[in-house]
Coordinates of C-alpha atoms in Angstrom, one line a residue:
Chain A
X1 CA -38.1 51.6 52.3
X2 CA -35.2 51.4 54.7
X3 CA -31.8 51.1 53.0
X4 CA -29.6 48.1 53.4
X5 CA -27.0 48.9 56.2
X6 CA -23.7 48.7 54.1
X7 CA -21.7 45.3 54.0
X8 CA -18.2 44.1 55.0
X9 CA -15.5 47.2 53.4
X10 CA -12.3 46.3 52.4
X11 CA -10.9 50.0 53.2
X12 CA -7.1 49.3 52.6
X13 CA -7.0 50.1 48.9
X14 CA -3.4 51.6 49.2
X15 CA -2.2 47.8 50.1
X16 CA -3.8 46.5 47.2
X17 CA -7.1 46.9 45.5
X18 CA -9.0 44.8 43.3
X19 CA -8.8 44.1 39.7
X20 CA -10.2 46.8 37.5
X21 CA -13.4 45.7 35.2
X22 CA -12.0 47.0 32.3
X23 CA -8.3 44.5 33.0
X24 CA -10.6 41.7 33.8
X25 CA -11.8 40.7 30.3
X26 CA -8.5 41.5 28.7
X27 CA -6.7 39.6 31.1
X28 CA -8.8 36.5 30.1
X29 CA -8.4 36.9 26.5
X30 CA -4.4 37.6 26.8
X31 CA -4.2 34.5 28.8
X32 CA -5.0 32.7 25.5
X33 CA -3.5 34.8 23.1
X34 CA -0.3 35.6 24.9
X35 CA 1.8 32.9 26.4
X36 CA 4.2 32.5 23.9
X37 CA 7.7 33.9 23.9
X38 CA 7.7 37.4 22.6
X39 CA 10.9 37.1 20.8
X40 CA 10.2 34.6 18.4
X41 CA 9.5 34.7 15.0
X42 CA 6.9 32.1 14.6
X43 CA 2.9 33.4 15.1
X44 CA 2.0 32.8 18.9
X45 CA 5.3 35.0 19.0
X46 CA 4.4 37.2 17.0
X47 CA 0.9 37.4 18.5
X48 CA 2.8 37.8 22.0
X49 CA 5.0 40.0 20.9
X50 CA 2.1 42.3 19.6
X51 CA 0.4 42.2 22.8
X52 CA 3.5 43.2 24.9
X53 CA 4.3 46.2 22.5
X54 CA 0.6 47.3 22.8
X55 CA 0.6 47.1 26.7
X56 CA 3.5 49.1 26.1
X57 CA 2.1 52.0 24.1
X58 CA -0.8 51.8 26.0
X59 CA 1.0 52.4 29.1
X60 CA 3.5 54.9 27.8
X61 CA 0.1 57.3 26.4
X62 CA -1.7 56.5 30.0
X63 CA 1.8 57.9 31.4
X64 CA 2.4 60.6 28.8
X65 CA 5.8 59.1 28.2
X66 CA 7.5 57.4 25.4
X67 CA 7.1 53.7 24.5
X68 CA 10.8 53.0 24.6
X69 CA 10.9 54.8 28.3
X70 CA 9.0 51.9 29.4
X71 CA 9.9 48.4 31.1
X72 CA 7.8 46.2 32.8
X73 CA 9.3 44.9 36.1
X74 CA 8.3 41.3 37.9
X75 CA 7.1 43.7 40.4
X76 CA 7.2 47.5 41.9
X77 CA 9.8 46.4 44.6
X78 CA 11.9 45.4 41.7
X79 CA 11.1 48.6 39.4
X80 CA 12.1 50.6 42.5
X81 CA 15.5 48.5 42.8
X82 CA 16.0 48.6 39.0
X83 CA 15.3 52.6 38.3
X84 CA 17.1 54.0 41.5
X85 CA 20.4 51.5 41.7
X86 CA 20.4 52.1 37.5
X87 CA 21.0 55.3 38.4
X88 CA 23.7 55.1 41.0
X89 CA 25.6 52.7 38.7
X90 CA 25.2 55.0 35.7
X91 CA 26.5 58.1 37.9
X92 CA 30.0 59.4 37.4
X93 CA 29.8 61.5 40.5
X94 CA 29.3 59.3 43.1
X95 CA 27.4 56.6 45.0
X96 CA 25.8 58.6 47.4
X97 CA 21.9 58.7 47.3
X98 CA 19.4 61.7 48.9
X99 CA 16.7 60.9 50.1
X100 CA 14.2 62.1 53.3
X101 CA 13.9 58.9 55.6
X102 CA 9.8 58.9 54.9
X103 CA 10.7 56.9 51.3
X104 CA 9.2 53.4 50.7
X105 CA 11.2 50.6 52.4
X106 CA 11.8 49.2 48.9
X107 CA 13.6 52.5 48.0
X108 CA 15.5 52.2 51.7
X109 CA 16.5 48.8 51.0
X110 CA 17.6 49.2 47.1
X111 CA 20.0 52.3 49.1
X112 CA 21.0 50.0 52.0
X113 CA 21.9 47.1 49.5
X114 CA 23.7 49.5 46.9
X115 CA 24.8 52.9 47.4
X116 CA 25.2 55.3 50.5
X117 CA 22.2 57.0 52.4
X118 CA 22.5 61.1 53.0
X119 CA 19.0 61.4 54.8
X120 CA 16.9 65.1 54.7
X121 CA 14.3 65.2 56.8
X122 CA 10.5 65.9 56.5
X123 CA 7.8 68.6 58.6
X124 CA 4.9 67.1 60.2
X125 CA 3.2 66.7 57.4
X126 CA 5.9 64.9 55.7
X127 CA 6.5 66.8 53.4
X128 CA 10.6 67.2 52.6
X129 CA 12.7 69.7 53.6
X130 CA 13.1 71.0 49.8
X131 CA 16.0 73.3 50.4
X132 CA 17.5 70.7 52.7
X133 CA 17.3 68.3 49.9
X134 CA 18.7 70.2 46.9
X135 CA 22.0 71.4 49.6
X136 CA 21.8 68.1 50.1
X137 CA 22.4 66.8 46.2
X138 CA 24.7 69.6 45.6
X139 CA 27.3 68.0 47.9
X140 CA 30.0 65.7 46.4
X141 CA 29.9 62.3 45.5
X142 CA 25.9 62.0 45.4
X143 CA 24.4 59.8 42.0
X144 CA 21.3 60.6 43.2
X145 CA 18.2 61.5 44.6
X146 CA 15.1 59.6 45.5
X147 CA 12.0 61.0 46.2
X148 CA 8.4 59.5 46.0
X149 CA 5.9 61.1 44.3
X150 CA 3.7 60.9 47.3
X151 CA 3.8 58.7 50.2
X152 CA 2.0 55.6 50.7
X153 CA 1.3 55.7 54.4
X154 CA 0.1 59.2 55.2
X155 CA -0.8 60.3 51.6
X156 CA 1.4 64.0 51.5
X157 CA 2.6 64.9 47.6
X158 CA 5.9 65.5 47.5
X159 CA 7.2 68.9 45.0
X160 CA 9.4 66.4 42.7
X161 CA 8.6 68.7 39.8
X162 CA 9.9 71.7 41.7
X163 CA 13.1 70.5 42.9
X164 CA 15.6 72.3 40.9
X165 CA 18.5 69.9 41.6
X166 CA 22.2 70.0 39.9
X167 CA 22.5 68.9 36.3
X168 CA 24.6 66.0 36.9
X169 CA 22.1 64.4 40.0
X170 CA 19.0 62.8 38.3
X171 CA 16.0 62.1 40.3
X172 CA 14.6 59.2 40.6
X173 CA 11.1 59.2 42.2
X174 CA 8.7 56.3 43.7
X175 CA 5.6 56.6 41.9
X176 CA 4.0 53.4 43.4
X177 CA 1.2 54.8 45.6
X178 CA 0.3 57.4 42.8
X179 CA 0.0 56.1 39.5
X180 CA -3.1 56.3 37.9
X181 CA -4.3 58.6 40.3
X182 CA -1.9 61.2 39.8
X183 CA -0.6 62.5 36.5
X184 CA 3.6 61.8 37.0
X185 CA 5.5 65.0 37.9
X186 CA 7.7 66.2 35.8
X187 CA 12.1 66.2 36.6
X188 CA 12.5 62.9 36.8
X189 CA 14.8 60.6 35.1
X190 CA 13.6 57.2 36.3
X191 CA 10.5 56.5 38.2
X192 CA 8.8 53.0 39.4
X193 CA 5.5 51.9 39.4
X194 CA 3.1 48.9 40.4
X195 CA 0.0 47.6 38.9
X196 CA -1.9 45.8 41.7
X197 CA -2.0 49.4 43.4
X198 CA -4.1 50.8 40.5
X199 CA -6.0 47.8 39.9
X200 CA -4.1 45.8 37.6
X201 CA -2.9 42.4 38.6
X202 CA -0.3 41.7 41.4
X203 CA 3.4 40.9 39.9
X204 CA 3.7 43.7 37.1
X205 CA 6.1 46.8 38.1
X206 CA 6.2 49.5 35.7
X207 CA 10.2 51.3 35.3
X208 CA 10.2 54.4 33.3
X209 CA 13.6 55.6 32.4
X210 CA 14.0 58.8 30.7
X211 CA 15.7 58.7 27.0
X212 CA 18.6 60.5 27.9
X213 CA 19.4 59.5 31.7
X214 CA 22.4 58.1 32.4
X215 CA 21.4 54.6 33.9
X216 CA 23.2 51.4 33.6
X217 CA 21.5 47.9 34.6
X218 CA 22.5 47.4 38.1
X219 CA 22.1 43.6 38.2
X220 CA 22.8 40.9 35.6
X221 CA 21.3 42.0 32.6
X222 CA 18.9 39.6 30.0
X223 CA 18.4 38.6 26.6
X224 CA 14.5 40.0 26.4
X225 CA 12.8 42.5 23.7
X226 CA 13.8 45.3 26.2
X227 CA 17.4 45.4 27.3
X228 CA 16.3 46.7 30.9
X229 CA 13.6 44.1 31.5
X230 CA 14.4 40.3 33.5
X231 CA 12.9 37.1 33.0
X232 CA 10.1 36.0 30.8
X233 CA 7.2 39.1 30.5
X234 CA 3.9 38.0 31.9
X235 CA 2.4 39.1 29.0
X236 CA -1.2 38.6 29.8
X237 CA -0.8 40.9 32.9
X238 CA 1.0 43.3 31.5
X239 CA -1.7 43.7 29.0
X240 CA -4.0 44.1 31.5
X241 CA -2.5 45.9 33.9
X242 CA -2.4 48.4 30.9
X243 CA -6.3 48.5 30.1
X244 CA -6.4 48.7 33.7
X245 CA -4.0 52.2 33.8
X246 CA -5.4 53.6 30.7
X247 CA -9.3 53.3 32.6
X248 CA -7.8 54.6 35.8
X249 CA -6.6 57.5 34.1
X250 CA -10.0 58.0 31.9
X251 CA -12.0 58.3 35.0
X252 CA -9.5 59.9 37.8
X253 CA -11.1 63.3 37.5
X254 CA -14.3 61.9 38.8
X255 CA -12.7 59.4 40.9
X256 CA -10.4 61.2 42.5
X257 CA -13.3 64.3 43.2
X258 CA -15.2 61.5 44.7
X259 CA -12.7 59.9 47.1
X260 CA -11.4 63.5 48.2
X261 CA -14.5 64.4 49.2
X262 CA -14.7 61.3 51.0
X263 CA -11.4 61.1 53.0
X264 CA -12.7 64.9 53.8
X265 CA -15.3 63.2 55.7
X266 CA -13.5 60.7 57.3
X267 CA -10.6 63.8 58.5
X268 CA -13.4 66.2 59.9
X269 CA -15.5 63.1 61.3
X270 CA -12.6 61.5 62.9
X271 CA -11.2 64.4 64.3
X272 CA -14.7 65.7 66.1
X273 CA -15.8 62.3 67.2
X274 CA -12.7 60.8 68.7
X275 CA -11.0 62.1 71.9
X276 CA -7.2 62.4 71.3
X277 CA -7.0 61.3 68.1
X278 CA -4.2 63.1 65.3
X279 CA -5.1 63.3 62.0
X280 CA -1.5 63.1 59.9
X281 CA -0.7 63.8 56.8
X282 CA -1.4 67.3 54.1
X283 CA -4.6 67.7 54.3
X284 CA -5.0 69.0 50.7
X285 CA -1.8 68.1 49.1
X286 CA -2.4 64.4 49.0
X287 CA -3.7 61.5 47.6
X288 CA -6.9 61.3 46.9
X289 CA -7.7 58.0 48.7
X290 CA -6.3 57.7 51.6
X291 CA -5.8 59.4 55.4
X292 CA -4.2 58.4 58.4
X293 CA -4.3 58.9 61.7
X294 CA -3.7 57.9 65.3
X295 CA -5.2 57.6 68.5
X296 CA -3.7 58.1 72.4
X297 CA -3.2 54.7 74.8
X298 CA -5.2 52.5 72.0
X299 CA -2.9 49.4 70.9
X300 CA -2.4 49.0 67.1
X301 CA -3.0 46.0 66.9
X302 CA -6.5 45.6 68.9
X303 CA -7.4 48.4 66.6
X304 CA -7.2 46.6 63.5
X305 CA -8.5 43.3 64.7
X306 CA -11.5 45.2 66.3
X307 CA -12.0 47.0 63.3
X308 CA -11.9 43.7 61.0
X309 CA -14.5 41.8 63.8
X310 CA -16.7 44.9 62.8
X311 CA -16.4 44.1 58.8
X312 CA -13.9 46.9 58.2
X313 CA -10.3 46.3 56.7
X314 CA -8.0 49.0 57.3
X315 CA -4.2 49.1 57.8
X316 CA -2.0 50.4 60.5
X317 CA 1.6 52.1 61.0
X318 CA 2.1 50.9 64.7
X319 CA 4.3 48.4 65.2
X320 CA 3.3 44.6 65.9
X321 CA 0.5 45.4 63.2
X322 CA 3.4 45.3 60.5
X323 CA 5.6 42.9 59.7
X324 CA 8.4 44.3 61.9
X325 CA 8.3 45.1 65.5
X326 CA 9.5 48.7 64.9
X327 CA 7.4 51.4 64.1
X328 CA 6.5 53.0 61.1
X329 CA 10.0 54.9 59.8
X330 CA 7.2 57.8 58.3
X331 CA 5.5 58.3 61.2
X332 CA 8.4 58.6 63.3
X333 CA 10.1 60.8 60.8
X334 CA 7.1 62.9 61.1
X335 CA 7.6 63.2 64.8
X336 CA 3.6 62.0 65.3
X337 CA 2.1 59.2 67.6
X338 CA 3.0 55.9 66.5
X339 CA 0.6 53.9 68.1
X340 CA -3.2 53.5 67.8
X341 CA -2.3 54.2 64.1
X342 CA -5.2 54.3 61.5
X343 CA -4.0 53.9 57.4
X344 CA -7.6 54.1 55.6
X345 CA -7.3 54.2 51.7
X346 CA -11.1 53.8 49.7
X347 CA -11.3 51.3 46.9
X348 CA -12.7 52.7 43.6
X349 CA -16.1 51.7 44.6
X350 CA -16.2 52.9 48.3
X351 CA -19.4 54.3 49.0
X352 CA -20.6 57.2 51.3
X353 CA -22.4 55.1 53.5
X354 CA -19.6 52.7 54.1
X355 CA -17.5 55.7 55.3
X356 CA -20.3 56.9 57.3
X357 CA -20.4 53.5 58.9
X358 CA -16.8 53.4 59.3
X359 CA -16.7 56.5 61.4
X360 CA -19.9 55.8 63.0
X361 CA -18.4 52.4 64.7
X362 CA -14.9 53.8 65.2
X363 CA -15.6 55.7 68.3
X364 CA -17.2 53.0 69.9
X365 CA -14.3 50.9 69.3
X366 CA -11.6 53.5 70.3
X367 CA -13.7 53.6 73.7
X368 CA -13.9 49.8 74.3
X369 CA -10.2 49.6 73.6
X370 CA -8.9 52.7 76.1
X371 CA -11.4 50.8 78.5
X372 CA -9.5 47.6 78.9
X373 CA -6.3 49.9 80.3
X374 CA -9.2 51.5 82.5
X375 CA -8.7 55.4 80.2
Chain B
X1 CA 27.6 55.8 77.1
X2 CA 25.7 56.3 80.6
X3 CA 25.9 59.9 81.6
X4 CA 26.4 61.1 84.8
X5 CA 24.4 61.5 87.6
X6 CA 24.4 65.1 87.9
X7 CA 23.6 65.2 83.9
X8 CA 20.2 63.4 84.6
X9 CA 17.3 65.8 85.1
X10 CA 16.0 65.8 88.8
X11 CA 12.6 64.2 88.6
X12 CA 9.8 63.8 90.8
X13 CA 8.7 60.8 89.8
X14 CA 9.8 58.2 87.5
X15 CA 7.9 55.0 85.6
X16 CA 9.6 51.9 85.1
X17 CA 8.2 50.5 81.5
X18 CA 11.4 49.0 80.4
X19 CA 9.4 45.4 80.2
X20 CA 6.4 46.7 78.6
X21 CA 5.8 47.8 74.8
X22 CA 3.9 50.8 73.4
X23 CA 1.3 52.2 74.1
X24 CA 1.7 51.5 77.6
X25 CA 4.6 54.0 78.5
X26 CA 1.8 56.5 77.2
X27 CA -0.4 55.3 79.3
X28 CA 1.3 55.3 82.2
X29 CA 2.6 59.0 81.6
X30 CA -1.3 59.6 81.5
X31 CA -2.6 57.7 85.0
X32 CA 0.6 59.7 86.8
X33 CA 0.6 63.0 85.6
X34 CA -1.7 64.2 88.4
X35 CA 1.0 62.3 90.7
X36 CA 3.0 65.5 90.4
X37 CA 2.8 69.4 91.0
X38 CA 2.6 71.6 88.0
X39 CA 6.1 72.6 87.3
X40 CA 7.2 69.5 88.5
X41 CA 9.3 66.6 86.3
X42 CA 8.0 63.3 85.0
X43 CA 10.0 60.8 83.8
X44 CA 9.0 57.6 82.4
X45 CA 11.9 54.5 81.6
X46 CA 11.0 52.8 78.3
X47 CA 12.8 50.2 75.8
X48 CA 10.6 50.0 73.1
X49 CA 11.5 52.6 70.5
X50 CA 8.2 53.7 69.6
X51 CA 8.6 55.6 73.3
X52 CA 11.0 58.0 71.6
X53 CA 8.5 59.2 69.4
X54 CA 5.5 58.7 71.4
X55 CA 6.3 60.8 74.2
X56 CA 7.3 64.2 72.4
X57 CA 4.1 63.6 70.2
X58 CA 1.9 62.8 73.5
X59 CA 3.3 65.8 75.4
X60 CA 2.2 68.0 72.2
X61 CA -1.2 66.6 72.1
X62 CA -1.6 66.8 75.6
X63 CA -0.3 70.4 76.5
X64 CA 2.7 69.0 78.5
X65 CA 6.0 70.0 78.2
X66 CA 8.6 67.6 76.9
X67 CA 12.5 68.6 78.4
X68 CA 14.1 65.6 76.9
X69 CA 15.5 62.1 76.8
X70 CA 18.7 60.8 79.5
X71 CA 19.4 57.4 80.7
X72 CA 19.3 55.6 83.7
X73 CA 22.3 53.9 85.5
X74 CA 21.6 50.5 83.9
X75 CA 21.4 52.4 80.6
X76 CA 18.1 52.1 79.6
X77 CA 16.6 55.2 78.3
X78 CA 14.8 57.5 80.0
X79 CA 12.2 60.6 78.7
X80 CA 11.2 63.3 80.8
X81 CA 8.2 65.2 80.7
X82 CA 7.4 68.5 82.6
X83 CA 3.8 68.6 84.0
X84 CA 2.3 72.1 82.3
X85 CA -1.0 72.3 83.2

């Protein structure tokens, strides 16, 4: 019997994966259950209310954090904006904010919108310049310092638990491309989160802020069962994107050994099959989902949409491919090849094969492409 | 901002990309290379940003040396490779 050649493979998990099994079924029985408003006293409220503060134990024992250290945000964009400019406002030291330029743009827009930038940079792996940072938060009038947990476009972990920064600068970190995956550092005060990246539904951002940080709501505040949360809860979602967490968690060991071994593949494979080609990013201090790389003369854009024509959906860093024209801040801030750019990140149920398949067509396609400018 | 002409490196041959996006400064760098002697200067003329970072990261990946970025009389910028090997 010959096997099946493997079908179409969404390979751009770090964008957005889909919904986990285990939210699925929750989700549909919280959309009954749960859509009254949490704060009143009457029993759809009630039942509402005992949903949200279940999503919120759930997600606070998934986390290993305290309920009370957790909001849910409309979205990780707005945890990000909530958790980092909380800080700056609650800060009695400044309004300046540390950070190495590699950070999320939500994290570069909350600082360009709210407080001052005081940039440290990265090595080639993008990894931050530790020492560079904590000189960096020692200096005065910083609130803060922002660092992700690990970054979304070329996977590298970043030491947040080993930055020994000044008592007075809290740390807020980014955790959006690594929840679930990842058990949270430790030496944070506030960090951000976002369901639809661990396969929970889209529009639910997690904001942890530690019990005794020194944050202060940043934008108007609300009249909600949490003092830091906006707007009505989605309660439904947040319930699931909760079962969804606490199953991530329950099976990252084997997940995570899976997928590692997997993006090993695609790192040696790509690197011995394709002429001029960088791979980017740690190459054992990452996530365990996702590499990048980049190729010489091959346009970004062609890339992807070959790619796609050939059943596989992956994401790029070059510009025109994005939705700027500029290109990717992290690549550039690693000093690698901007162009030609390849972000791959498995989904839960990538299979071996579809990798295999993956690399087996990329060659092929890199070929065709440096063809057209006759290389 | 334009510096002077004796602060410009002397090159042997330079590429106009100013219309042009990335990757094709790149690729240009790549068809001309041979166009000059080892040891000799390479310069290529580029607007799009992503040439600031491509260049240096080409040069590395390619063995080629890269001295640096000036700019031209109309003040576009300029980055200058050295043709190792």
């Amino acid at each position: 019997m010959t096997a099946l050649p493997p079908g179409p493979a969404d390979l751009d998990g770090a964008s957005s994966t889909p919904l986990h099994p285990a939210a699925r079924e929750v989700l549909l029985a919280a959309l009954d259950r749960g859509y009254a408003d949490p704060r009143r006293l009457h029993r759809p409220g009630r039942e509402a209310r005992l949903l949200l503060d279940n999503a919120r134990e759930a997600t606070a024992e998934a986390l290993g954090v305290r309920p009370d250290e957790v909001t849910f945000a409309p979205s990780g964009t707005h945890a990000v904006h909530l958790g980092l400019l909380g800080l700056v406002r609650g800060s009695r030291r400044g309004t300046r904010v540390v950070h190495p330029p590699v950070e999320h743009s939500a994290v570069r827009h909350a600082v360009a919108w709210g407080a001052e930038s005081g940039e440290v940079g990265v090595d080639r792996s993008g990894r931050v310049d530790e020492a560079g940072l904590v000189e960096g938060a020692r200096s005065p009038g910083v609130a803060a310092v922002a660092l992700q947990t690990a970054n979304h476009e070329v996977g590298t972990v970043q030491p947040v638990g080993a930055v020994e920064l000044p008592d007075e600068v809290p740390l807020f970190t980014d955790a959006c491309a690594s929840m679930g995956r990842l058990p949270l550092p430790s030496g944070w005060a506030a960090a951000a989160g976002s369901a639809h990246k661990w396969g929970g539904p889209a529009g639910v951002g997690v904001l942890l802020v530690r019990k005794r940080a020194r944050w202060r709501n940043p934008f108007p505040g609300d009249d909600r069962v949490d003092e830091r949360s906006t707007g009505f809860e989605n309660v439904p979602a947040v319930l699931a994107a909760a079962a969804s967490l606490q199953a991530v968690v329950a099976e990252r060991d084997e997940v995570n050994a899976r997928q590692h071994g997997l993006v090993d593949v695609v790192r040696h494979r790509v690197a011995a099959e394709v002429p001029d080609v960088e791979v980017v990013g740690d190459p054992d201090h990452r996530l365990p989902h996702l590499v990048t790389f980049s190729c010489l003369y091959v346009d970004g854009e062609a890339l992807v949409t070959e790619l796609d024509r050939r059943g596989f959906g992956i994401a790029s860093g070059s510009a025109c491919t994005a939705s700027t024209l500029t290109p990717s801040h992290v690549l550039e801030a690693m000093g690698v090849l901007t162009h030609g750019n390849v972000r791959l990140s498995l989904q839960r149920d990538t299979t071996r094969a579809q990798v295999d398949a993956f690399c087996d067509a990329l060659p092929e396609v890199v070929a065709e492409i440096r063809s057209r400018v006759g290389l | 901002m334009t510096p002077p002409p004796d602060r410009r490196h002397d090159v042997a041959l330079e590429l106009d990309c100013r219309e042009v996006p990335c990757p094709m400064p790149v690729i240009e760098l790549a068809r001309h290379l041979r166009d000059v002697e080892v040891g000799e200067l390479l310069a290529v003329v580029a607007h799009d940003p992503a040439a600031a970072v491509d260049v240096p990261a080409w040069c590395r990946m390619k063995g080629q040396h890269y001295v640096g970025a000036d700019v031209t009389d109309d003040g576009a910028p300029r980055y200058v490779v050295r043709r190792v090997g």
